[in-house]
PDB file of C-alpha atoms in Angstrom:
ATOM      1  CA  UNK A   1       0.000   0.000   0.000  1.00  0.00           C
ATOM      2  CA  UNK A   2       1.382   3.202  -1.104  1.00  0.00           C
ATOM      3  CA  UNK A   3       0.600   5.772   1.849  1.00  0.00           C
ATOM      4  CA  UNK A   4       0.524   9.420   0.518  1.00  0.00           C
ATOM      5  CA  UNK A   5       1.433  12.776   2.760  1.00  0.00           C
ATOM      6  CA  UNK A   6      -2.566  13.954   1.233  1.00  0.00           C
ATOM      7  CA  UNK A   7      -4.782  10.566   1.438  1.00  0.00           C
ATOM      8  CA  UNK A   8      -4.607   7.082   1.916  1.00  0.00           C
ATOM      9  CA  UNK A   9      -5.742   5.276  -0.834  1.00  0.00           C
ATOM     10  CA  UNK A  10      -7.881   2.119   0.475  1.00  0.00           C
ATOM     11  CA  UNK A  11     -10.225  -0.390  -1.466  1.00  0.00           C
ATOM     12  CA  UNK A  12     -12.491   1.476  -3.260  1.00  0.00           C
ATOM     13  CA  UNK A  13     -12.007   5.310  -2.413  1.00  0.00           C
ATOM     14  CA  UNK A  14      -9.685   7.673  -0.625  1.00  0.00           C
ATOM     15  CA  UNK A  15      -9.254   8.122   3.058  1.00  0.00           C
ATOM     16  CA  UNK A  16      -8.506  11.458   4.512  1.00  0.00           C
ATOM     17  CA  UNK A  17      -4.655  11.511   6.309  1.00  0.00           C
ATOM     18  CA  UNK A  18      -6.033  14.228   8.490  1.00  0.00           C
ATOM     19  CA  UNK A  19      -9.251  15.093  10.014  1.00  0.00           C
ATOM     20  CA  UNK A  20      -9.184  18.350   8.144  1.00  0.00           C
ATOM     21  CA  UNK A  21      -9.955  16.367   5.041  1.00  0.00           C
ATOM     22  CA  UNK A  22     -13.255  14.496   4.706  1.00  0.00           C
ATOM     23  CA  UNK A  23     -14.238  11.308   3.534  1.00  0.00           C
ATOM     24  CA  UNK A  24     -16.266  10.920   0.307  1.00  0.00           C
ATOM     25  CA  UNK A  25     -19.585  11.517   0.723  1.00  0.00           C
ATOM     26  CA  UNK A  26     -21.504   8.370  -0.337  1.00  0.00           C
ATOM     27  CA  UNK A  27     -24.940   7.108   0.529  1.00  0.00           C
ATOM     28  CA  UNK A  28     -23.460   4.206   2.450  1.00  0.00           C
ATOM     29  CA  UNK A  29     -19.947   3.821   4.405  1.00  0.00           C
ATOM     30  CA  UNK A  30     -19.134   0.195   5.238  1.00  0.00           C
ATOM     31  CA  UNK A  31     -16.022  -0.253   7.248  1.00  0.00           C
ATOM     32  CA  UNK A  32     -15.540  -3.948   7.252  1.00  0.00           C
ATOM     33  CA  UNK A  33     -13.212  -5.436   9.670  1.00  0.00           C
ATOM     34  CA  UNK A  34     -11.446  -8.970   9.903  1.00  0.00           C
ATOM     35  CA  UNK A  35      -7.958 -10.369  11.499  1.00  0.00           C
ATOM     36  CA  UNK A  36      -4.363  -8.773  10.208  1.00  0.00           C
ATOM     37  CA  UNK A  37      -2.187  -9.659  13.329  1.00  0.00           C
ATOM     38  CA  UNK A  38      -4.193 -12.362  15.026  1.00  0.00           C
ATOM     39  CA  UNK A  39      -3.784 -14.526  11.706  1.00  0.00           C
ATOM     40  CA  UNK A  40      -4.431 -14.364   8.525  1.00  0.00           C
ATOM     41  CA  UNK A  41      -6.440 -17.539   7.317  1.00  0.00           C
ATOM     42  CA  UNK A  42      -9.259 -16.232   6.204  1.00  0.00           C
ATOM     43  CA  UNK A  43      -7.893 -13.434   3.962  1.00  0.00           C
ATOM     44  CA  UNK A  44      -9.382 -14.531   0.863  1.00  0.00           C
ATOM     45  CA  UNK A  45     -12.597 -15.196   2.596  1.00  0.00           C
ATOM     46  CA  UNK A  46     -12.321 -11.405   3.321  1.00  0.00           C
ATOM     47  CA  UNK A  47     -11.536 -10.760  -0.634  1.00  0.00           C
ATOM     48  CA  UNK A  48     -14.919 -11.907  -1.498  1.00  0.00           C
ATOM     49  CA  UNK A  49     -17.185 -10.642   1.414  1.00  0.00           C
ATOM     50  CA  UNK A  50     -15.534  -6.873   0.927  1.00  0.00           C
ATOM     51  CA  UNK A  51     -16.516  -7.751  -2.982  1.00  0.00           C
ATOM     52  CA  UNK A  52     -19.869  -8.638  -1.845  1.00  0.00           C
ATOM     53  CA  UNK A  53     -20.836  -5.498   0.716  1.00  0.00           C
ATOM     54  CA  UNK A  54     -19.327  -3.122  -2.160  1.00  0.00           C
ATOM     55  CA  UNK A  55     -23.175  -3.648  -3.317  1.00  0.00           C
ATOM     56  CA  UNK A  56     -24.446  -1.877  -0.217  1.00  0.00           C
ATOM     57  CA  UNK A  57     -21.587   0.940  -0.647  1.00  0.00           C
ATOM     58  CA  UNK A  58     -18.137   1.835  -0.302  1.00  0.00           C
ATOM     59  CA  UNK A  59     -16.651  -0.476   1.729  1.00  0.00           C
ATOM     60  CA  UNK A  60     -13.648   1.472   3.812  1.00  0.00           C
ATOM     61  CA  UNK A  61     -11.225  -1.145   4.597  1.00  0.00           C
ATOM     62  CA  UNK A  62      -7.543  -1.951   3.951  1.00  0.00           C
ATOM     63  CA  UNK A  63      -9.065  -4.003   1.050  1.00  0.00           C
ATOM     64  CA  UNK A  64      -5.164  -4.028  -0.557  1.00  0.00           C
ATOM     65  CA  UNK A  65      -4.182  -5.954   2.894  1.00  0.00           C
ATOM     66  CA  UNK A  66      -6.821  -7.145   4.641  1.00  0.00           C
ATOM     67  CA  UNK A  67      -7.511  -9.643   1.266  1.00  0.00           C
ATOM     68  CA  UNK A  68      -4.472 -10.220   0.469  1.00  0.00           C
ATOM     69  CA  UNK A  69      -3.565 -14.129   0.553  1.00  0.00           C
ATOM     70  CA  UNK A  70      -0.282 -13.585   0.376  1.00  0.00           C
ATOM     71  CA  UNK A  71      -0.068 -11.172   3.078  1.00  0.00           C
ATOM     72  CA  UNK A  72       1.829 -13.148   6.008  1.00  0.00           C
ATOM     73  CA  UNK A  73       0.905 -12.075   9.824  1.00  0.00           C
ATOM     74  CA  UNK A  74       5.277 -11.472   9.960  1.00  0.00           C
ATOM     75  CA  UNK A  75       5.164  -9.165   6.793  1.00  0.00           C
ATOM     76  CA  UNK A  76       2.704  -7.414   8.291  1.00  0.00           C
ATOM     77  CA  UNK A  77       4.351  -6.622  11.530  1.00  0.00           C
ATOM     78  CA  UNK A  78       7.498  -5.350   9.665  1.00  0.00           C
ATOM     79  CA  UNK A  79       5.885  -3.423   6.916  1.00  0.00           C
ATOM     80  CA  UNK A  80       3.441  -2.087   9.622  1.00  0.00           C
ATOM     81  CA  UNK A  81       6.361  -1.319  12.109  1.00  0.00           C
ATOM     82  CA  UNK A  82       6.582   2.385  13.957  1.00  0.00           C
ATOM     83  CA  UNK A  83       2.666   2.874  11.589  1.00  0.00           C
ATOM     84  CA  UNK A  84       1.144   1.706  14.754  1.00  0.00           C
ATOM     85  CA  UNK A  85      -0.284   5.461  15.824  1.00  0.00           C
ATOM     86  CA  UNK A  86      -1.185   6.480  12.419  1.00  0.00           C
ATOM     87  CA  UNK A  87      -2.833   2.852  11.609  1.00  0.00           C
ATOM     88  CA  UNK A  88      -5.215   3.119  14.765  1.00  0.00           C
ATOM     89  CA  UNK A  89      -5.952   7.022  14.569  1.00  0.00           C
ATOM     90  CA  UNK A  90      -7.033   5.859  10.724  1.00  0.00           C
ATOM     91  CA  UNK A  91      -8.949   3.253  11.536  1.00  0.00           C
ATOM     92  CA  UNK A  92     -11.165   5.219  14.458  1.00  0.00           C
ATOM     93  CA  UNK A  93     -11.512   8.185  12.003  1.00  0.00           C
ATOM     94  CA  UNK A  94     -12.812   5.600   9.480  1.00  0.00           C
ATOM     95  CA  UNK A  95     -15.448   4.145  12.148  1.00  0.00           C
ATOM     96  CA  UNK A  96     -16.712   7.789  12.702  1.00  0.00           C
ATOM     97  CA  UNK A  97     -17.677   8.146   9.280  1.00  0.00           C
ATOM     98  CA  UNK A  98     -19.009   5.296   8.722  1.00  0.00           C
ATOM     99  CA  UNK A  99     -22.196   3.879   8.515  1.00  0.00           C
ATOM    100  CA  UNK A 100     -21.967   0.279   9.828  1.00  0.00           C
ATOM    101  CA  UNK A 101     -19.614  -1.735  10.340  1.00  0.00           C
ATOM    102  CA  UNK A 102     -19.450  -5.608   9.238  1.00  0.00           C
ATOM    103  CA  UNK A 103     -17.110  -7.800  10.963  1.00  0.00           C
ATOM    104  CA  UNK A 104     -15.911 -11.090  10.305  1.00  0.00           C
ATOM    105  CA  UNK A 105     -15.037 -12.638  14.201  1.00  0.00           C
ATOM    106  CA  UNK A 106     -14.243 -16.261  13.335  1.00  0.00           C
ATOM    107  CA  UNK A 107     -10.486 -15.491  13.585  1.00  0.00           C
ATOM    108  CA  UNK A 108      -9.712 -13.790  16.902  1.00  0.00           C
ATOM    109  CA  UNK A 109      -8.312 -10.680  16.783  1.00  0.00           C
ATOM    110  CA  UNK A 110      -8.059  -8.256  19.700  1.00  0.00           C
ATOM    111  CA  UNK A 111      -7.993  -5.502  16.917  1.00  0.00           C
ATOM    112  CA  UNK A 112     -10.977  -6.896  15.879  1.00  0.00           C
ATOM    113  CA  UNK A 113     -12.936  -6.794  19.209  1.00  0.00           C
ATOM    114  CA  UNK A 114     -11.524  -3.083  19.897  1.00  0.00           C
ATOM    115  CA  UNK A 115     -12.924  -2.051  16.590  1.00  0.00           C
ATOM    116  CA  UNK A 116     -16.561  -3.383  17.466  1.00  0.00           C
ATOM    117  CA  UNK A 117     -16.307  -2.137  20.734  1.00  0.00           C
ATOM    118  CA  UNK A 118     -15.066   1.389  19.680  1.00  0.00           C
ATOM    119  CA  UNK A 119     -17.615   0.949  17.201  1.00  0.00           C
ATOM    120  CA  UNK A 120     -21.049  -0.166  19.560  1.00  0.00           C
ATOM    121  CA  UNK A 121     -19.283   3.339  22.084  1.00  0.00           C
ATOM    122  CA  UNK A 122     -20.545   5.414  18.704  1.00  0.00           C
ATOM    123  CA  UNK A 123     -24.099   3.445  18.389  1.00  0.00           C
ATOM    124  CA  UNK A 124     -23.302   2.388  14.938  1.00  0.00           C
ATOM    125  CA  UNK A 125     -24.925  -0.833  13.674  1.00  0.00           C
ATOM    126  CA  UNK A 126     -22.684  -3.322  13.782  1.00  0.00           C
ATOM    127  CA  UNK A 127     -22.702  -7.131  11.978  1.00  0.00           C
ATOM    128  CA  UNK A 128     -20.540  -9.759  13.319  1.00  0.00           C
ATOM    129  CA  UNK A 129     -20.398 -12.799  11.287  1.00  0.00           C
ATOM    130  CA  UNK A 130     -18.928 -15.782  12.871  1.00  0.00           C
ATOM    131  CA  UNK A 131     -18.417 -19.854  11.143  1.00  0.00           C
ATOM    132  CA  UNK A 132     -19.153 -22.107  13.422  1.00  0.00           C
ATOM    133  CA  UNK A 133     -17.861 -24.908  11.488  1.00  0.00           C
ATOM    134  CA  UNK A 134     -14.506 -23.392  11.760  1.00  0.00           C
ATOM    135  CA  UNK A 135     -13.958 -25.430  15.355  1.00  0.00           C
ATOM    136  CA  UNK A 136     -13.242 -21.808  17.012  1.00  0.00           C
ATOM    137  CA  UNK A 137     -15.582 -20.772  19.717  1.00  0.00           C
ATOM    138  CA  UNK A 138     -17.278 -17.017  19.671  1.00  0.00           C
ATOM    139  CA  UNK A 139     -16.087 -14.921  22.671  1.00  0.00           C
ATOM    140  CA  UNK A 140     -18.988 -14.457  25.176  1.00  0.00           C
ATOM    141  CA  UNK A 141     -18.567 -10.788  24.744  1.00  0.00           C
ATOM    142  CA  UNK A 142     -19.115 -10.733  21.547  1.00  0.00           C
ATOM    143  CA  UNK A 143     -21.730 -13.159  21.382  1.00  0.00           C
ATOM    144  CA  UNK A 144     -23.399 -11.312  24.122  1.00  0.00           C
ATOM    145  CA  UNK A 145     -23.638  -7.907  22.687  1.00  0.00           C
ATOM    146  CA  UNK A 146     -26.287  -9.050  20.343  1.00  0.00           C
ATOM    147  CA  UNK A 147     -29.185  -7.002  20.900  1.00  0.00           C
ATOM    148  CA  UNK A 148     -30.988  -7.786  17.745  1.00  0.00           C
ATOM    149  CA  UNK A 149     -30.878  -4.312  16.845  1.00  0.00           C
ATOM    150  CA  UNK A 150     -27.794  -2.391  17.343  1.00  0.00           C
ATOM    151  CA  UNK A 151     -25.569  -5.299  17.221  1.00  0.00           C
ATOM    152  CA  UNK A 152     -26.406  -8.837  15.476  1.00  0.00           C
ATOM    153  CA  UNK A 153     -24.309 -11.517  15.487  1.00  0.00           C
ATOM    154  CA  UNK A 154     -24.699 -14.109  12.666  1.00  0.00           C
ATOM    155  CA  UNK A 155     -23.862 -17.677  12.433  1.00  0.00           C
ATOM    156  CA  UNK A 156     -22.947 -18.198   8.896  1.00  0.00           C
ATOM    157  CA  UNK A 157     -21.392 -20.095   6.122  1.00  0.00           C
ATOM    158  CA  UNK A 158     -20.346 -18.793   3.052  1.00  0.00           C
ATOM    159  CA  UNK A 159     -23.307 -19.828   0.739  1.00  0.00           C
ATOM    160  CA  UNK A 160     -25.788 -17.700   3.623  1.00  0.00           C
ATOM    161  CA  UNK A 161     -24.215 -14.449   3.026  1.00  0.00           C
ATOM    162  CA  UNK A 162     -25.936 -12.925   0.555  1.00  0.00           C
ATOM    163  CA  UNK A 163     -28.828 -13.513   2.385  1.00  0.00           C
ATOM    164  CA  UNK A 164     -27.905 -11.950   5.837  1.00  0.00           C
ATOM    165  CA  UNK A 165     -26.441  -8.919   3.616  1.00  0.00           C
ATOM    166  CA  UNK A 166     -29.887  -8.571   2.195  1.00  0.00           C
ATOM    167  CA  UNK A 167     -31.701  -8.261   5.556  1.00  0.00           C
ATOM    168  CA  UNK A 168     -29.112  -6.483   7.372  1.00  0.00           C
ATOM    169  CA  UNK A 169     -28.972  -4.011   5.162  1.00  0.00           C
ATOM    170  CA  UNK A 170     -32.797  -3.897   4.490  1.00  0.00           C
ATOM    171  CA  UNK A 171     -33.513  -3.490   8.647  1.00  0.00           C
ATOM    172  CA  UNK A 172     -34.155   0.478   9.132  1.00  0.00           C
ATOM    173  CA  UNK A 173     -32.818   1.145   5.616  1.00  0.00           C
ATOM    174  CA  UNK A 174     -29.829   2.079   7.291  1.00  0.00           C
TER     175      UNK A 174
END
């Protein structure tokens, strides 16, 4: 990812590198959210959900990383070294603007779990999609949040996702 002094460029649009610049404004602002550090198996499961949502809206994301199979959790660490600051203060400006927020949980990730609790502090509506036939068990406090409303948690598999897109997106026209 090529990071500018002006704007970051990320999956399908531009993200502000200050607050003095805004995000574009679109009808819908999706930041998805997955596992980078906490591992990186699911990657090209991420490819193709981001590919999905980007029919609800512009899906703010680090859609050149957070896909990428060949994207290792050690590259990451090194090409992310001394970014640390800049990466979070990014990522909460992004969850400001946004929408909702999607997040794929079956991979644990303490980023992850910051991002939807950061995310549930600014009452945005929040999707966590979890595979149970992955082996891994769902954190309680995840799990628990759902509300039905605010925050829904979704057992899925793959095939299912267009379908919980559809009503997700559908509740409250959001």
């Amino acid at each position: 990812m090529h990071v500018g002094l002006q704007k970051l460029q990320f999956g399908g649009g531009t993200v502000p590198a200050s607050e003095d610049d805004k995000l574009p404004s679109m009808s819908q602002l999706i930041y998805f959210c997955g596992s980078m550090r906490g591992g990186r198996q699911d990657a090209a499961l991420y490819a193709r959900l981001i590919k999905k949502l980007e029919a609800y809206g512009t899906v703010l994301n680090l859609s050149d990383s957070i896909g990428d199979t060949t994207l290792t959790v050690e590259i990451l660490e090194v090409r992310e070294c001394g970014r640390e600051k800049m990466i979070h203060d990014k990522d909460v400006r992004m969850l400001e603007e946004c929408n909702v927020v999607v997040a794929e949980v079956t991979q644990p990730s303490m980023g992850v779990g910051y991002e939807i609790g950061r995310a549930s502090a600014m009452k945005k509506n929040i999707l966590c999609l979890f595979r149970p036939d992955s082996g891994k068990s769902l954190s309680a406090m995840i799990r628990g949040a759902d509300n039905g409303d605010q925050i829904v948690v979704k057992d899925y598999q793959e095939t299912d996702i267009d379908d919980i897109f559809k009503d997700f997106f559908a509740k409250d026209e959001l």
